[in-house]
């Protein structure tokens, strides 16, 4: 599973149980990234109502998303969830937050990769950052 989440500058995701923000250009970008097929939570599905071409697969648990599939998740995930890759979309703002993104396995388990910026509808700039699992050191002491 390839995890997609949105965060503010402090990796905040939600405040009082609600998403911090939303942006239709971000939704368009996510659908382009995943080829139009996206797994997501029930409350997130309404964000994509304006995209009738999208194939949305609603789930209650991101751990049920098949390997290789993209999953947009707006809540912190369990540490036991180990996605193949992570895309974080940054609002580039400071919002109030009570729930924060946690890297599954800890931040050190992930290596920051490509980064791109694009204009949003409600945000002048949204930053997309790709994270890959950090390669384990296979060398053993002799």
PDB file of N, CA and C in Angstrom, residues 1-5 30 33-34 37-40 62 65-73 77 81-89 110 129-133:
ATOM      1  N   UNK A   1       0.837  -1.173   0.000  1.00  0.00           N
ATOM      2  CA  UNK A   1       0.000   0.000   0.000  1.00  0.00           C
ATOM      3  C   UNK A   1       0.887   1.242   0.000  1.00  0.00           C
ATOM      4  N   UNK A   2       0.449   2.226  -0.729  1.00  0.00           N
ATOM      5  CA  UNK A   2       1.167   3.491  -0.810  1.00  0.00           C
ATOM      6  C   UNK A   2       0.311   4.523  -0.078  1.00  0.00           C
ATOM      7  N   UNK A   3       0.828   5.029   1.018  1.00  0.00           N
ATOM      8  CA  UNK A   3       0.088   5.918   1.904  1.00  0.00           C
ATOM      9  C   UNK A   3       0.200   7.362   1.448  1.00  0.00           C
ATOM     10  N   UNK A   4      -0.934   8.071   1.442  1.00  0.00           N
ATOM     11  CA  UNK A   4      -0.981   9.494   1.112  1.00  0.00           C
ATOM     12  C   UNK A   4      -1.652  10.216   2.275  1.00  0.00           C
ATOM     13  N   UNK A   5      -1.017  11.281   2.777  1.00  0.00           N
ATOM     14  CA  UNK A   5      -1.605  12.087   3.847  1.00  0.00           C
ATOM     15  C   UNK A   5      -1.276  13.560   3.624  1.00  0.00           C
ATOM     16  N   UNK A  30      -3.711  14.066  -6.546  1.00  0.00           N
ATOM     17  CA  UNK A  30      -3.709  12.718  -5.965  1.00  0.00           C
ATOM     18  C   UNK A  30      -4.288  11.712  -6.963  1.00  0.00           C
ATOM     19  N   UNK A  33      -1.824  10.966  -9.612  1.00  0.00           N
ATOM     20  CA  UNK A  33      -0.737  10.145  -9.067  1.00  0.00           C
ATOM     21  C   UNK A  33      -1.143   8.670  -9.023  1.00  0.00           C
ATOM     22  N   UNK A  34      -2.402   8.402  -8.643  1.00  0.00           N
ATOM     23  CA  UNK A  34      -2.835   7.011  -8.444  1.00  0.00           C
ATOM     24  C   UNK A  34      -3.574   6.438  -9.647  1.00  0.00           C
ATOM     25  N   UNK A  37      -7.648   5.435  -9.310  1.00  0.00           N
ATOM     26  CA  UNK A  37      -8.174   4.464  -8.336  1.00  0.00           C
ATOM     27  C   UNK A  37      -7.548   4.746  -6.980  1.00  0.00           C
ATOM     28  N   UNK A  38      -8.402   5.013  -5.995  1.00  0.00           N
ATOM     29  CA  UNK A  38      -7.925   5.451  -4.691  1.00  0.00           C
ATOM     30  C   UNK A  38      -8.720   4.790  -3.577  1.00  0.00           C
ATOM     31  N   UNK A  39      -8.010   4.260  -2.611  1.00  0.00           N
ATOM     32  CA  UNK A  39      -8.611   3.741  -1.382  1.00  0.00           C
ATOM     33  C   UNK A  39      -8.604   4.874  -0.366  1.00  0.00           C
ATOM     34  N   UNK A  40      -9.626   4.953   0.462  1.00  0.00           N
ATOM     35  CA  UNK A  40      -9.718   6.028   1.442  1.00  0.00           C
ATOM     36  C   UNK A  40     -10.800   5.724   2.465  1.00  0.00           C
ATOM     37  N   UNK A  62      -6.800   1.082   6.864  1.00  0.00           N
ATOM     38  CA  UNK A  62      -5.801   1.148   5.796  1.00  0.00           C
ATOM     39  C   UNK A  62      -4.965  -0.129   5.680  1.00  0.00           C
ATOM     40  N   UNK A  65      -5.836  -2.359   2.642  1.00  0.00           N
ATOM     41  CA  UNK A  65      -5.580  -1.892   1.275  1.00  0.00           C
ATOM     42  C   UNK A  65      -4.541  -2.814   0.627  1.00  0.00           C
ATOM     43  N   UNK A  66      -4.803  -3.277  -0.589  1.00  0.00           N
ATOM     44  CA  UNK A  66      -3.878  -4.212  -1.241  1.00  0.00           C
ATOM     45  C   UNK A  66      -2.511  -3.601  -1.525  1.00  0.00           C
ATOM     46  N   UNK A  67      -1.540  -4.469  -1.658  1.00  0.00           N
ATOM     47  CA  UNK A  67      -0.189  -4.057  -2.003  1.00  0.00           C
ATOM     48  C   UNK A  67      -0.206  -3.324  -3.339  1.00  0.00           C
ATOM     49  N   UNK A  68       0.525  -2.223  -3.413  1.00  0.00           N
ATOM     50  CA  UNK A  68       0.624  -1.445  -4.643  1.00  0.00           C
ATOM     51  C   UNK A  68      -0.488  -0.434  -4.844  1.00  0.00           C
ATOM     52  N   UNK A  69      -1.554  -0.514  -4.042  1.00  0.00           N
ATOM     53  CA  UNK A  69      -2.672   0.419  -4.177  1.00  0.00           C
ATOM     54  C   UNK A  69      -2.405   1.695  -3.382  1.00  0.00           C
ATOM     55  N   UNK A  70      -2.967   2.806  -3.855  1.00  0.00           N
ATOM     56  CA  UNK A  70      -2.818   4.098  -3.181  1.00  0.00           C
ATOM     57  C   UNK A  70      -3.940   4.277  -2.163  1.00  0.00           C
ATOM     58  N   UNK A  71      -3.577   4.779  -0.984  1.00  0.00           N
ATOM     59  CA  UNK A  71      -4.548   4.978   0.091  1.00  0.00           C
ATOM     60  C   UNK A  71      -4.389   6.385   0.674  1.00  0.00           C
ATOM     61  N   UNK A  72      -5.435   7.192   0.544  1.00  0.00           N
ATOM     62  CA  UNK A  72      -5.457   8.536   1.129  1.00  0.00           C
ATOM     63  C   UNK A  72      -6.042   8.402   2.526  1.00  0.00           C
ATOM     64  N   UNK A  73      -5.247   8.729   3.556  1.00  0.00           N
ATOM     65  CA  UNK A  73      -5.687   8.537   4.933  1.00  0.00           C
ATOM     66  C   UNK A  73      -5.477   9.818   5.716  1.00  0.00           C
ATOM     67  N   UNK A  77      -1.817   6.711  11.459  1.00  0.00           N
ATOM     68  CA  UNK A  77      -1.894   5.261  11.266  1.00  0.00           C
ATOM     69  C   UNK A  77      -1.148   4.540  12.388  1.00  0.00           C
ATOM     70  N   UNK A  81       1.485  -0.612  10.663  1.00  0.00           N
ATOM     71  CA  UNK A  81       1.232  -0.472   9.230  1.00  0.00           C
ATOM     72  C   UNK A  81       2.548  -0.107   8.540  1.00  0.00           C
ATOM     73  N   UNK A  82       2.937  -0.889   7.563  1.00  0.00           N
ATOM     74  CA  UNK A  82       4.192  -0.595   6.865  1.00  0.00           C
ATOM     75  C   UNK A  82       3.937  -0.434   5.374  1.00  0.00           C
ATOM     76  N   UNK A  83       3.583   0.774   4.950  1.00  0.00           N
ATOM     77  CA  UNK A  83       3.359   1.009   3.525  1.00  0.00           C
ATOM     78  C   UNK A  83       4.649   0.852   2.728  1.00  0.00           C
ATOM     79  N   UNK A  84       4.459   0.662   1.432  1.00  0.00           N
ATOM     80  CA  UNK A  84       5.615   0.545   0.539  1.00  0.00           C
ATOM     81  C   UNK A  84       6.289   1.895   0.325  1.00  0.00           C
ATOM     82  N   UNK A  85       5.476   2.946   0.349  1.00  0.00           N
ATOM     83  CA  UNK A  85       5.934   4.309   0.073  1.00  0.00           C
ATOM     84  C   UNK A  85       4.951   5.258   0.753  1.00  0.00           C
ATOM     85  N   UNK A  86       5.392   6.495   0.969  1.00  0.00           N
ATOM     86  CA  UNK A  86       4.529   7.528   1.555  1.00  0.00           C
ATOM     87  C   UNK A  86       4.638   8.782   0.703  1.00  0.00           C
ATOM     88  N   UNK A  87       3.487   9.409   0.444  1.00  0.00           N
ATOM     89  CA  UNK A  87       3.449  10.749  -0.143  1.00  0.00           C
ATOM     90  C   UNK A  87       2.800  11.658   0.883  1.00  0.00           C
ATOM     91  N   UNK A  88       3.531  12.687   1.304  1.00  0.00           N
ATOM     92  CA  UNK A  88       2.969  13.704   2.187  1.00  0.00           C
ATOM     93  C   UNK A  88       2.754  14.969   1.382  1.00  0.00           C
ATOM     94  N   UNK A  89       1.569  15.531   1.526  1.00  0.00           N
ATOM     95  CA  UNK A  89       1.240  16.800   0.878  1.00  0.00           C
ATOM     96  C   UNK A  89       1.200  17.861   1.965  1.00  0.00           C
ATOM     97  N   UNK A 110      12.414   5.933   7.278  1.00  0.00           N
ATOM     98  CA  UNK A 110      12.022   6.506   5.988  1.00  0.00           C
ATOM     99  C   UNK A 110      13.053   7.503   5.485  1.00  0.00           C
ATOM    100  N   UNK A 129       5.927  15.510  -1.076  1.00  0.00           N
ATOM    101  CA  UNK A 129       7.190  14.887  -0.718  1.00  0.00           C
ATOM    102  C   UNK A 129       7.011  13.378  -0.702  1.00  0.00           C
ATOM    103  N   UNK A 130       7.899  12.704  -1.389  1.00  0.00           N
ATOM    104  CA  UNK A 130       7.864  11.238  -1.468  1.00  0.00           C
ATOM    105  C   UNK A 130       8.857  10.665  -0.463  1.00  0.00           C
ATOM    106  N   UNK A 131       8.441   9.643   0.259  1.00  0.00           N
ATOM    107  CA  UNK A 131       9.304   8.956   1.213  1.00  0.00           C
ATOM    108  C   UNK A 131       9.372   7.477   0.852  1.00  0.00           C
ATOM    109  N   UNK A 132      10.570   6.939   0.876  1.00  0.00           N
ATOM    110  CA  UNK A 132      10.815   5.517   0.605  1.00  0.00           C
ATOM    111  C   UNK A 132      11.342   4.876   1.889  1.00  0.00           C
ATOM    112  N   UNK A 133      11.077   3.589   2.036  1.00  0.00           N
ATOM    113  CA  UNK A 133      11.649   2.871   3.172  1.00  0.00           C
ATOM    114  C   UNK A 133      13.164   2.948   3.083  1.00  0.00           C
TER     115      UNK A 133
END
